[in-house]
Every structure is written in C-alpha cells, then in structure tokens.
XYZ file of N, CA and C in Angstrom:
372
model
N 0.821 -1.198 0.000
C 0.000 0.000 0.000
C 0.861 1.257 0.000
N 1.834 1.294 0.902
C 2.710 2.454 1.008
C 3.593 2.580 -0.227
N 4.014 1.441 -0.776
C 4.863 1.448 -1.966
C 4.111 2.008 -3.170
N 2.827 1.662 -3.299
C 2.056 2.176 -4.437
C 1.845 3.684 -4.321
N 1.689 4.191 -3.086
C 1.567 5.644 -2.901
C 2.864 6.348 -3.258
N 4.010 5.739 -2.909
C 5.302 6.329 -3.263
C 5.503 6.343 -4.770
N 5.089 5.254 -5.439
C 5.211 5.222 -6.896
C 4.297 6.263 -7.538
N 3.097 6.403 -6.984
C 2.152 7.383 -7.522
C 2.694 8.803 -7.342
N 3.234 9.091 -6.158
C 3.748 10.441 -5.927
C 5.017 10.694 -6.733
N 5.868 9.666 -6.906
C 7.075 9.832 -7.721
C 6.741 10.098 -9.175
N 5.737 9.395 -9.694
C 5.303 9.623 -11.067
C 4.683 10.994 -11.247
N 3.917 11.416 -10.251
C 3.298 12.742 -10.332
C 4.326 13.855 -10.241
N 5.340 13.657 -9.406
C 6.389 14.676 -9.304
C 7.137 14.791 -10.620
N 7.400 13.653 -11.275
C 8.078 13.688 -12.577
C 7.200 14.392 -13.614
N 5.918 14.074 -13.616
C 4.996 14.735 -14.549
C 4.937 16.231 -14.259
N 4.873 16.588 -12.978
C 4.809 18.001 -12.594
C 6.059 18.740 -13.046
N 7.241 18.151 -12.835
C 8.470 18.838 -13.247
C 8.565 18.938 -14.760
N 8.120 17.897 -15.478
C 8.132 17.967 -16.943
C 7.201 19.065 -17.452
N 6.009 19.146 -16.872
C 5.056 20.182 -17.285
C 5.602 21.564 -16.946
N 6.220 21.689 -15.770
C 6.780 22.977 -15.364
C 7.903 23.408 -16.307
N 8.771 22.480 -16.688
C 9.866 22.805 -17.611
C 9.306 23.219 -18.969
N 8.323 22.480 -19.474
C 7.724 22.844 -20.760
C 7.038 24.205 -20.679
N 6.392 24.484 -19.560
C 5.723 25.775 -19.380
C 6.734 26.907 -19.380
N 7.840 26.721 -18.670
C 8.845 27.773 -18.598
C 9.542 27.979 -19.937
N 9.632 26.926 -20.743
C 10.225 27.088 -22.070
C 9.305 27.868 -23.005
N 8.006 27.838 -22.731
C 7.063 28.568 -23.578
C 7.109 30.070 -23.360
N 7.490 30.477 -22.164
C 7.490 31.906 -21.866
C 8.626 32.568 -22.634
N 8.321 33.509 -23.485
C 9.378 34.127 -24.288
C 10.225 35.086 -23.464
N 11.330 35.460 -24.052
C 12.211 36.417 -23.393
C 11.552 37.785 -23.302
N 10.459 37.941 -24.028
C 9.758 39.228 -24.025
C 9.245 39.602 -22.646
N 9.050 38.611 -21.777
C 8.550 38.919 -20.439
C 9.548 39.805 -19.705
N 10.831 39.559 -19.901
C 11.832 40.364 -19.204
C 12.175 41.637 -19.965
N 11.819 41.714 -21.243
C 12.198 42.866 -22.055
C 11.117 43.935 -22.152
N 9.916 43.658 -21.682
C 8.848 44.633 -21.873
C 9.047 45.838 -20.978
N 8.560 46.975 -21.455
C 8.783 48.233 -20.752
C 7.667 48.557 -19.769
N 6.471 48.160 -20.064
C 5.348 48.542 -19.218
C 5.170 47.531 -18.094
N 5.184 48.025 -16.881
C 5.183 47.158 -15.709
C 3.862 46.416 -15.518
N 2.748 46.955 -15.982
C 1.470 46.277 -15.763
C 1.410 44.971 -16.524
N 1.998 44.931 -17.723
C 1.979 43.703 -18.512
C 2.876 42.651 -17.876
N 4.009 43.079 -17.378
C 4.908 42.159 -16.686
C 4.228 41.621 -15.423
N 3.576 42.500 -14.666
C 2.872 42.080 -13.456
C 1.775 41.074 -13.788
N 1.028 41.329 -14.864
C -0.041 40.419 -15.264
C 0.517 39.052 -15.643
N 1.618 39.035 -16.377
C 2.222 37.763 -16.768
C 2.697 36.982 -15.550
N 3.349 37.663 -14.625
C 3.846 36.983 -13.428
C 2.682 36.494 -12.571
N 1.654 37.319 -12.423
C 0.499 36.936 -11.620
C -0.204 35.715 -12.203
N -0.389 35.696 -13.518
C -1.056 34.557 -14.141
C -0.208 33.299 -14.039
N 1.096 33.430 -14.225
C 1.966 32.265 -14.097
C 1.970 31.696 -12.694
N 2.049 32.562 -11.701
C 2.048 32.092 -10.316
C 0.702 31.488 -9.921
N -0.383 32.075 -10.387
C -1.688 31.508 -10.039
C -1.891 30.159 -10.718
N -1.365 29.993 -11.941
C -1.451 28.679 -12.583
C -0.642 27.654 -11.807
N 0.573 28.016 -11.407
C 1.397 27.076 -10.646
C 0.761 26.741 -9.301
N 0.160 27.726 -8.647
C -0.493 27.470 -7.360
C -1.683 26.533 -7.529
N -2.484 26.772 -8.552
C -3.643 25.915 -8.775
C -3.221 24.511 -9.182
N -2.180 24.409 -9.997
C -1.699 23.100 -10.422
C -1.121 22.329 -9.239
N -0.381 23.006 -8.365
C 0.163 22.321 -7.191
C -0.962 21.935 -6.224
N -2.010 22.767 -6.113
C -3.174 22.394 -5.311
C -3.825 21.142 -5.879
N -3.896 21.058 -7.185
C -4.456 19.891 -7.855
C -3.646 18.640 -7.517
N -2.332 18.739 -7.524
C -1.483 17.589 -7.212
C -1.625 17.199 -5.741
N -1.637 18.169 -4.850
C -1.811 17.869 -3.421
C -3.171 17.227 -3.179
N -4.188 17.714 -3.846
C -5.520 17.135 -3.723
C -5.524 15.689 -4.200
N -4.834 15.431 -5.292
C -4.771 14.080 -5.841
C -4.022 13.140 -4.903
N -2.930 13.619 -4.313
C -2.131 12.760 -3.445
C -2.779 12.525 -2.084
N -3.480 13.508 -1.572
C -3.967 13.394 -0.198
C -5.358 12.780 -0.086
N -6.183 12.926 -1.087
C -7.568 12.457 -0.970
C -7.806 11.278 -1.900
N -8.351 10.214 -1.326
C -8.672 9.046 -2.144
C -10.094 9.104 -2.690
N -10.992 9.654 -1.918
C -12.394 9.656 -2.306
C -12.910 11.096 -2.324
N -12.816 11.740 -3.485
C -13.304 13.110 -3.595
C -14.423 13.141 -4.625
N -15.230 14.141 -4.496
C -16.325 14.355 -5.420
C -15.758 14.701 -6.797
N -16.376 14.200 -7.854
C -15.867 14.462 -9.204
C -16.026 15.930 -9.590
N -16.967 16.636 -8.969
C -17.135 18.054 -9.277
C -15.932 18.874 -8.818
N -15.312 18.453 -7.731
C -14.106 19.140 -7.270
C -13.002 18.982 -8.303
N -12.854 17.761 -8.839
C -11.841 17.525 -9.873
C -12.126 18.357 -11.116
N -13.377 18.330 -11.537
C -13.725 19.067 -12.753
C -13.533 20.569 -12.572
N -13.890 21.088 -11.413
C -13.712 22.516 -11.158
C -12.238 22.888 -11.152
N -11.428 22.077 -10.484
C -9.994 22.361 -10.431
C -9.368 22.259 -11.816
N -9.727 21.222 -12.555
C -9.202 21.080 -13.917
C -9.654 22.232 -14.810
N -10.884 22.664 -14.646
C -11.390 23.782 -15.441
C -10.582 25.046 -15.181
N -10.340 25.362 -13.903
C -9.581 26.568 -13.593
C -8.131 26.454 -14.059
N -7.545 25.260 -13.959
C -6.183 25.063 -14.489
C -6.163 25.316 -15.993
N -7.146 24.771 -16.698
C -7.192 24.947 -18.148
C -7.411 26.407 -18.530
N -8.291 27.093 -17.817
C -8.552 28.508 -18.121
C -7.302 29.344 -17.901
N -6.618 29.122 -16.780
C -5.396 29.888 -16.522
C -4.323 29.579 -17.550
N -4.194 28.303 -17.928
C -3.182 27.936 -18.916
C -3.490 28.577 -20.265
N -4.752 28.575 -20.660
C -5.120 29.217 -21.929
C -4.926 30.723 -21.868
N -5.190 31.321 -20.713
C -4.929 32.755 -20.562
C -3.448 33.065 -20.717
N -2.619 32.219 -20.152
C -1.175 32.423 -20.282
C -0.752 32.266 -21.737
N -1.299 31.248 -22.416
C -0.966 31.071 -23.831
C -1.457 32.246 -24.671
N -2.549 32.874 -24.286
C -3.026 34.062 -24.984
C -2.143 35.264 -24.669
N -1.628 35.327 -23.450
C -0.838 36.477 -23.027
C 0.533 36.510 -23.708
N 1.084 35.354 -24.054
C 2.409 35.312 -24.680
C 2.423 36.075 -26.009
N 1.495 35.816 -26.960
C 1.509 36.624 -28.193
C 1.220 38.098 -27.950
N 0.384 38.403 -26.949
C 0.111 39.809 -26.636
C 1.395 40.504 -26.215
N 2.194 39.835 -25.386
C 3.461 40.432 -24.957
C 4.419 40.596 -26.130
N 4.457 39.597 -27.012
C 5.359 39.692 -28.160
C 4.933 40.822 -29.095
N 3.624 40.951 -29.342
C 3.143 42.046 -30.189
C 3.397 43.397 -29.535
N 3.235 43.464 -28.232
C 3.492 44.716 -27.519
C 4.960 45.108 -27.644
N 5.836 44.134 -27.546
C 7.271 44.414 -27.678
C 7.598 44.924 -29.077
N 7.001 44.305 -30.094
C 7.226 44.763 -31.465
C 6.677 46.173 -31.668
N 5.524 46.452 -31.076
C 4.945 47.792 -31.201
C 5.845 48.832 -30.539
N 6.376 48.509 -29.362
C 7.286 49.441 -28.687
C 8.541 49.666 -29.528
N 9.044 48.605 -30.151
C 10.228 48.739 -30.999
C 9.920 49.617 -32.207
N 8.734 49.428 -32.821
C 8.349 50.233 -33.976
C 8.213 51.706 -33.589
N 7.577 51.980 -32.459
C 7.417 53.369 -32.007
C 8.776 53.995 -31.731
N 9.675 53.246 -31.121
C 11.014 53.757 -30.826
C 11.770 54.061 -32.124
N 11.645 53.189 -33.135
C 12.309 53.442 -34.415
C 11.728 54.684 -35.087
N 10.425 54.850 -34.989
C 9.785 56.021 -35.574
C 10.257 57.299 -34.881
N 10.362 57.266 -33.555
C 10.845 58.428 -32.814
C 12.299 58.727 -33.161
N 13.116 57.687 -33.314
C 14.517 57.897 -33.688
C 14.630 58.520 -35.076
N 13.793 58.064 -36.013
C 13.818 58.637 -37.360
C 13.383 60.100 -37.335
N 12.375 60.426 -36.543
C 11.924 61.810 -36.430
C 13.002 62.684 -35.798
N 13.661 62.187 -34.768
C 14.744 62.937 -34.128
C 15.883 63.174 -35.105
N 16.212 62.173 -35.885
C 17.283 62.311 -36.885
C 16.907 63.343 -37.945
N 15.639 63.345 -38.363
C 15.195 64.331 -39.355
C 15.259 65.745 -38.784
N 14.893 65.906 -37.525
C 14.971 67.229 -36.890
C 16.421 67.679 -36.790
N 17.317 66.761 -36.431
C 18.746 67.112 -36.358
C 19.293 67.509 -37.721
N 18.906 66.757 -38.752
C 19.369 67.095 -40.098
C 18.860 68.469 -40.514
N 17.595 68.771 -40.186
C 17.040 70.089 -40.500
C 17.761 71.192 -39.746
N 18.103 70.957 -38.490
C 18.826 71.963 -37.699
C 20.237 72.151 -38.239
N 20.885 71.066 -38.656
C 22.230 71.180 -39.225
C 22.207 71.970 -40.530
N 21.196 71.759 -41.353
C 21.094 72.494 -42.610
C 20.867 73.982 -42.355
N 20.064 74.318 -41.345
C 19.830 75.731 -41.025
C 21.104 76.386 -40.512
N 21.902 75.658 -39.746
C 23.158 76.217 -39.237
C 24.149 76.459 -40.367
N 24.128 75.581 -41.350
C 25.066 75.730 -42.463
C 24.713 76.943 -43.316
N 23.437 77.318 -43.358
C 23.031 78.482 -44.151
C 23.391 79.718 -43.421
C-alpha cells in the first residue's frame, strides 16, 4: 500500500516537473524585455496563479482518495482557463514588444530628421 503511494507520488512529481519545464520554455524572453510594468505584473500573476492551482491539484490528488468528481472538474477547469490565458498572453506580450520597438524606431527617425534640418539651417 505504502509502496504504491510512493510510486504514484514519484510519477506525479516527474509529470509536474516535466510540465513545469515545458511551461517555462514557452514563456518568451519578451517577459523580461517589456517596458510597461502592468503587462509584466499580469504575466507573473497569471503564471504564479497557474502554478499554485496546479500544485493544489497535485496535493488534492495525493492526499484524498475519495473526492467528489465536481471538485476535480472545477480544479481542472480553472487550471485549463489559466493555462489558456497564459498562452493568450504570450503573443500579446510579443506584439506589444514589437509595437514598442516600432514606435522607438519612428521616434529615432523623427529625431534624426529634426537634427538634419537643424544642421542644414546652421550651415546656411
């Protein structure tokens, strides 16, 4: 009996670490490169809440033998919703980073044009 629980928990820990590694590989470098703090805060908050809910799911699975199926379905539903939200947030962050880069390039081009105009006026 005790051996089967150890095997079950060992398998779950391996699955949990594999899922965690795959999840962390999905997060782009854009999370650390974004300029606006609210987007970074949202990404971190969603990631932490997904990990908390997923770990609650594992603890629930390991500790309770006889639970209501609605508890499982509710927990799985919230895990899936948070995971899909995170997957939606990744492209939003990448697009936001590209938009910031485009705006910065546009501002640099405008600044360069103003400098060129000022240099031409000085030469006259």
